[in-house]
């Protein structure tokens, strides 16, 4: 892994037992590709998961499960650094500097916070949910990441990372790389099967709206077959007028490495039923080996934990260096951090 490669970094929350197809197509698939060309750091962001209530036993299980799924999806510890966020305490240490650099109004404008807070009500919303973006900014800046592969919903947080990096550099001298979002237009937002105008989400979608990668294939097939489609019967990509069909076409095209036009052509003159039946088959064929590999990693917790320990060690070496520089720049007295 040559170190002159541009660096990428990203994270995924261990907030449910299974990744959904939006996580995979919007983010993890790009992570797998980028590990070949970039110096790649990927983590399970367990501290971010704590911004919503978590059962301790489930959180621990879901963290291992998330790491196992990342490996099953094709991340290779020989080609990237894979670790758990809380194993690198420097992230939270840098977060304090980022929080002190962020305006209260600026943080109040984060749409993900506003949406989640509105859903829960003020009394049930933690301060951690409010400061979540500054932890994410620290995750990114502490590795001097050039690019951040995520889905569209994370764009505003990356914009904040850019602003804070520039602000810090302007105030204290060049310290942080200003990161770019890496968001693929076609798969940036996979939609809920039942509500094809809102994103498929671990925490917000109903079970019928989500394709979970570890689901029983029959359950996924049933969900795909009862996905909301649009009036008319023509299979055509049209986000505005045919959001349901467009979403299915996107998933189909990406999993089969085809263009949308090729898939449209394949189904010309056929009905929605044919598209759904085939898509159920495609998803099931993709997910079967993924499920088996995830199970293998879970059945060998020693190997899994050792991969994560090595990853954390590599990550910490980079994180400590950046943190020391940043602490020094703001005028903290050198000592043992
Ligand atoms: P939640 O909705 O509960 O916050 P999530 O489903 O968005 O959870 P995360 O762990 O927050 O899951 O996201 C992991 C990655 O998957 C992020 O890069 C995110 O942008 C991406 N992602 C999540 N949902 C989608 C989606 N529907 N389409 C495309 N990318 C997505
Ligand atoms: N907030 C992101 C997860 C996340 C992340 C990061 C993504 C935490 N830290 C750093 C990219 C880079 C989410 O909810 N999907």
XYZ file of C-alpha atoms and ligand atoms in Angstrom:
383
model
C 0.000 0.000 0.000
C 1.987 2.970 -1.241
C 1.552 6.064 0.848
C 1.708 8.516 -2.029
C -1.805 7.451 -2.992
C -4.614 9.872 -2.251
C -6.331 9.012 0.984
C -9.989 8.083 1.439
C -11.864 7.655 4.658
C -15.419 6.673 5.506
C -17.573 5.217 8.247
C -20.771 3.266 8.796
C -22.894 3.097 11.935
C -23.560 -0.206 13.710
C -27.174 0.803 14.235
C -28.853 -2.347 13.013
C -28.189 -6.012 12.535
C -27.837 -5.754 8.779
C -26.682 -3.247 6.204
C -29.330 -2.386 3.654
C -28.898 -2.202 -0.069
C -28.694 1.621 0.100
C -25.642 1.395 2.369
C -24.044 -1.036 -0.018
C -24.792 0.685 -3.321
C -24.418 4.232 -1.971
C -21.229 3.718 0.012
C -19.638 0.330 0.688
C -19.406 -0.687 -2.960
C -17.277 2.407 -3.614
C -15.142 1.640 -0.560
C -14.278 -1.750 -2.013
C -13.275 -0.243 -5.366
C -11.280 2.607 -3.823
C -9.098 0.372 -1.657
C -7.261 -0.628 -4.860
C -6.337 2.896 -5.877
C -6.271 4.847 -2.614
C -4.777 4.722 0.858
C -8.088 3.740 2.405
C -9.350 3.995 5.989
C -12.775 2.560 6.832
C -14.388 2.342 10.220
C -17.421 1.214 12.132
C -18.566 4.385 13.893
C -19.812 3.019 17.183
C -19.553 6.412 18.931
C -21.893 7.907 16.357
C -24.379 5.099 17.026
C -24.557 6.210 20.681
C -26.262 9.445 19.639
C -29.477 7.397 19.680
C -30.291 4.978 22.520
C -28.533 1.594 22.110
C -28.738 -1.616 24.059
C -25.108 -2.362 25.139
C -25.193 -6.039 24.190
C -26.745 -5.280 20.812
C -24.292 -2.482 20.114
C -21.360 -4.816 20.754
C -22.897 -7.501 18.503
C -23.796 -5.018 15.794
C -20.279 -3.592 15.786
C -18.782 -7.020 15.079
C -21.571 -7.683 12.596
C -20.830 -4.434 10.763
C -17.113 -5.267 10.568
C -17.939 -8.788 9.327
C -20.214 -7.347 6.633
C -17.533 -4.918 5.477
C -15.112 -7.814 5.077
C -17.786 -9.926 3.375
C -18.484 -7.082 0.950
C -14.850 -7.240 -0.159
C -12.782 -4.986 2.071
C -9.394 -6.613 2.428
C -7.282 -5.779 5.501
C -4.193 -6.140 3.288
C -5.490 -3.361 1.042
C -7.130 -0.982 3.503
C -7.203 -0.066 7.172
C -10.395 -1.279 8.821
C -11.125 -0.415 12.452
C -13.633 0.611 15.094
C -13.963 4.333 15.833
C -13.863 4.044 19.650
C -10.539 2.185 19.442
C -8.932 5.427 18.325
C -9.663 7.879 21.173
C -7.916 10.725 19.325
C -11.128 11.267 17.298
C -13.009 12.506 20.348
C -10.025 14.592 21.452
C -9.987 16.433 18.145
C -13.774 16.795 18.324
C -13.438 19.297 21.155
C -11.349 21.596 18.980
C -13.893 21.237 16.160
C -16.795 22.013 18.501
C -15.054 25.168 19.680
C -14.568 26.204 16.066
C -18.205 25.667 15.013
C -20.887 28.297 15.398
C -24.023 27.296 17.289
C -26.124 28.561 14.381
C -23.962 26.685 11.914
C -24.476 23.410 13.802
C -28.196 24.152 14.134
C -28.514 24.199 10.337
C -27.481 20.550 9.887
C -30.488 18.971 8.205
C -29.855 15.438 9.449
C -29.908 16.729 13.032
C -33.067 18.713 12.391
C -34.830 15.693 10.842
C -33.821 13.249 13.561
C -34.547 15.742 16.357
C -37.961 16.525 14.878
C -38.778 12.817 14.791
C -37.800 12.301 18.419
C -38.861 15.575 20.031
C -36.548 17.879 21.992
C -36.737 16.031 25.297
C -35.560 12.798 23.681
C -32.838 14.380 21.569
C -29.336 14.094 23.016
C -26.696 16.805 22.887
C -24.553 14.087 21.258
C -26.901 14.079 18.259
C -26.323 17.818 17.975
C -22.515 17.529 18.128
C -22.450 14.420 15.894
C -21.303 16.390 12.800
C -18.226 17.704 14.611
C -17.243 14.157 15.560
C -17.650 13.186 11.919
C -15.541 16.168 10.855
C -12.811 15.014 13.256
C -13.013 11.464 11.873
C -12.232 12.872 8.453
C -9.692 15.580 9.244
C -7.624 13.511 11.649
C -6.620 11.240 8.713
C -5.974 14.148 6.345
C -8.458 12.462 3.989
C -8.571 13.737 0.409
C -11.907 12.118 -0.407
C -14.882 10.793 1.528
C -17.078 8.177 -0.211
C -20.648 8.451 1.134
C -24.274 8.696 0.057
C -25.969 11.991 -0.744
C -27.380 12.396 2.790
C -23.859 13.040 4.118
C -22.950 15.867 1.719
C -23.741 18.649 4.178
C -21.494 17.087 6.850
C -18.611 16.964 4.384
C -19.249 20.579 3.501
C -18.888 21.331 7.232
C -15.608 19.380 7.279
C -14.353 21.529 4.405
C -15.412 24.746 6.138
C -13.832 23.782 9.459
C -10.590 22.629 7.818
C -10.341 25.947 5.986
C -11.241 27.922 9.110
C -8.673 26.089 11.216
C -5.989 26.442 8.533
C -6.810 30.134 8.138
C -6.644 30.805 11.849
C -3.693 28.637 12.867
C -1.757 27.874 9.681
C -2.014 24.931 7.293
C -2.838 21.845 9.343
C -5.647 19.894 7.665
C -6.303 18.620 4.158
C -9.591 20.032 2.852
C -11.607 16.900 1.917
C -13.811 16.382 -1.134
C -17.035 14.371 -1.130
C -16.935 11.265 -3.340
C -20.572 10.710 -4.235
C -21.631 8.737 -7.304
C -24.661 10.366 -8.852
C -26.472 7.180 -9.902
C -26.414 5.445 -6.534
C -26.117 8.416 -4.160
C -29.646 7.859 -2.930
C -31.449 4.534 -2.966
C -35.072 5.011 -2.043
C -37.473 3.263 0.317
C -39.420 0.544 -1.549
C -42.703 1.674 -0.045
C -42.055 5.419 -0.214
C -39.829 5.882 -3.253
C -39.345 9.599 -2.669
C -37.532 9.202 0.677
C -34.187 7.498 1.230
C -34.003 3.914 2.407
C -32.841 4.257 6.019
C -31.935 1.920 8.863
C -33.667 4.076 11.416
C -36.524 5.676 9.495
C -37.801 3.161 6.934
C -40.450 0.582 7.753
C -39.185 -3.019 7.405
C -41.175 -3.381 4.167
C -39.307 -0.458 2.639
C -35.815 -1.857 3.206
C -33.825 -4.595 1.502
C -31.590 -5.893 4.279
C -28.556 -7.714 2.957
C -28.714 -10.396 5.637
C -32.447 -10.999 5.189
C -33.809 -14.337 4.179
C -33.964 -14.216 0.332
C -37.666 -15.066 0.366
C -38.353 -12.051 2.579
C -36.384 -9.769 0.248
C -38.163 -11.184 -2.790
C -41.518 -10.498 -1.190
C -40.545 -6.905 -0.423
C -39.282 -6.302 -3.954
C -42.440 -7.783 -5.443
C -44.622 -5.518 -3.311
C -42.514 -2.410 -3.935
C -44.618 0.624 -4.765
C -44.460 1.260 -8.509
C -46.063 3.966 -10.541
C -49.167 4.368 -12.620
C -48.820 3.227 -16.217
C -46.851 0.150 -17.164
C -43.876 1.422 -19.125
C -40.433 0.627 -17.706
C -38.623 3.910 -18.050
C -36.176 5.826 -15.842
C -37.907 9.022 -14.765
C -37.148 10.112 -11.201
C -39.867 12.779 -11.200
C -42.806 10.864 -12.544
C -41.757 7.258 -11.960
C -39.758 7.238 -8.717
C -40.614 3.620 -7.828
C -39.613 2.116 -11.170
C -36.542 4.354 -11.367
C -35.355 3.096 -7.989
C -35.728 -0.552 -9.079
C -33.917 0.207 -12.333
C -31.014 1.779 -10.430
C -30.632 -1.234 -8.155
C -30.894 -3.628 -11.096
C -28.370 -1.761 -13.247
C -25.793 -1.400 -10.485
C -25.908 -5.008 -9.317
C -25.602 -6.296 -12.876
C -22.937 -3.753 -13.914
C -25.198 -2.483 -16.684
C -26.325 0.971 -17.697
C -29.864 2.121 -16.959
C -30.456 2.306 -20.738
C -29.507 -1.361 -21.135
C -31.924 -2.414 -18.411
C -34.699 -0.227 -19.855
C -34.160 -1.884 -23.203
C -34.215 -5.375 -21.708
C -37.677 -4.705 -20.272
C -39.132 -2.777 -23.200
C -42.685 -3.980 -23.682
C -42.641 -6.072 -20.500
C -44.547 -5.241 -17.323
C -43.406 -4.244 -13.846
C -43.889 -7.857 -12.702
C -41.047 -9.115 -14.913
C -38.667 -6.440 -13.636
C -39.525 -7.210 -10.016
C -39.219 -10.990 -10.398
C -35.810 -10.673 -12.041
C -34.608 -8.122 -9.525
C -35.606 -10.395 -6.628
C -33.500 -13.123 -8.238
C -30.515 -10.811 -8.813
C -30.564 -9.538 -5.231
C -30.889 -13.059 -3.872
C -27.950 -14.311 -5.953
C -25.808 -11.406 -4.845
C -26.774 -11.701 -1.181
C -26.315 -15.472 -0.716
C -22.486 -15.502 -0.804
C -22.421 -12.203 1.096
C -24.441 -13.789 3.897
C -22.208 -16.874 3.969
C -19.022 -14.823 4.155
C -20.457 -12.624 6.902
C -21.310 -15.754 8.889
C -17.766 -17.118 8.436
C -16.217 -13.930 9.833
C -18.664 -13.914 12.742
C -17.922 -17.532 13.545
C -14.256 -16.664 14.003
C -14.291 -13.731 16.433
C -10.578 -14.096 17.196
C -9.588 -13.404 13.608
C -12.127 -10.609 13.363
C -10.909 -8.937 16.550
C -7.313 -9.275 15.471
C -8.063 -7.588 12.113
C -9.734 -4.737 14.003
C -6.869 -4.454 16.494
C -4.289 -4.203 13.697
C -6.461 -1.662 11.918
C -6.774 0.466 15.056
C -3.026 0.401 15.547
C -2.405 1.645 12.002
C -5.124 4.273 12.316
C -3.827 5.504 15.669
C -0.374 6.135 14.290
C -1.843 8.621 11.804
C -4.411 10.083 14.208
C -1.898 10.768 16.975
C 0.357 12.688 14.637
C -2.444 14.965 13.424
C -3.815 15.499 16.919
C -0.410 16.496 18.281
C -0.020 19.055 15.503
C -3.522 20.456 16.007
C -3.130 20.746 19.794
C 0.168 22.502 19.302
C -1.283 24.906 16.699
C -4.080 26.100 18.985
C -1.614 26.721 21.809
C -2.133 23.801 24.157
C 0.945 23.174 26.232
C 2.721 20.002 25.069
C 2.352 17.187 27.535
C 1.003 13.691 27.583
C -2.257 13.651 25.653
P -29.798 6.132 9.337
O -30.756 6.415 8.237
O -30.379 5.381 10.470
O -28.977 7.319 9.769
P -28.334 4.882 7.337
O -29.200 3.845 6.784
O -28.223 6.202 6.642
O -28.758 5.100 8.813
P -25.500 4.988 7.925
O -24.669 4.098 8.749
O -25.829 6.310 8.516
O -26.862 4.285 7.540
O -24.856 5.187 6.499
C -23.748 4.488 5.985
C -23.475 4.953 4.570
O -24.550 4.558 3.702
C -23.375 6.481 4.433
O -22.335 6.798 3.541
C -24.691 6.877 3.850
O -24.621 8.072 3.101
C -24.999 5.687 2.963
N -26.434 5.532 2.762
C -27.359 5.329 3.734
N -28.579 5.217 3.213
C -28.431 5.356 1.862
C -29.340 5.329 0.765
N -30.626 5.134 0.953
N -28.847 5.495 -0.471
C -27.521 5.692 -0.680
N -26.612 5.721 0.313
C -27.052 5.553 1.572
N -22.336 10.173 9.664
C -22.136 9.080 8.769
C -21.162 8.054 9.306
C -19.821 8.633 9.520
C -18.873 8.988 8.497
C -17.745 9.487 9.190
C -18.898 8.934 7.106
C -19.243 8.926 10.703
N -18.001 9.413 10.503
C -16.630 9.953 8.506
C -17.767 9.419 6.430
C -16.665 9.913 7.126
C -23.470 8.409 8.519
O -24.340 8.500 9.304
N -23.599 7.740 7.474
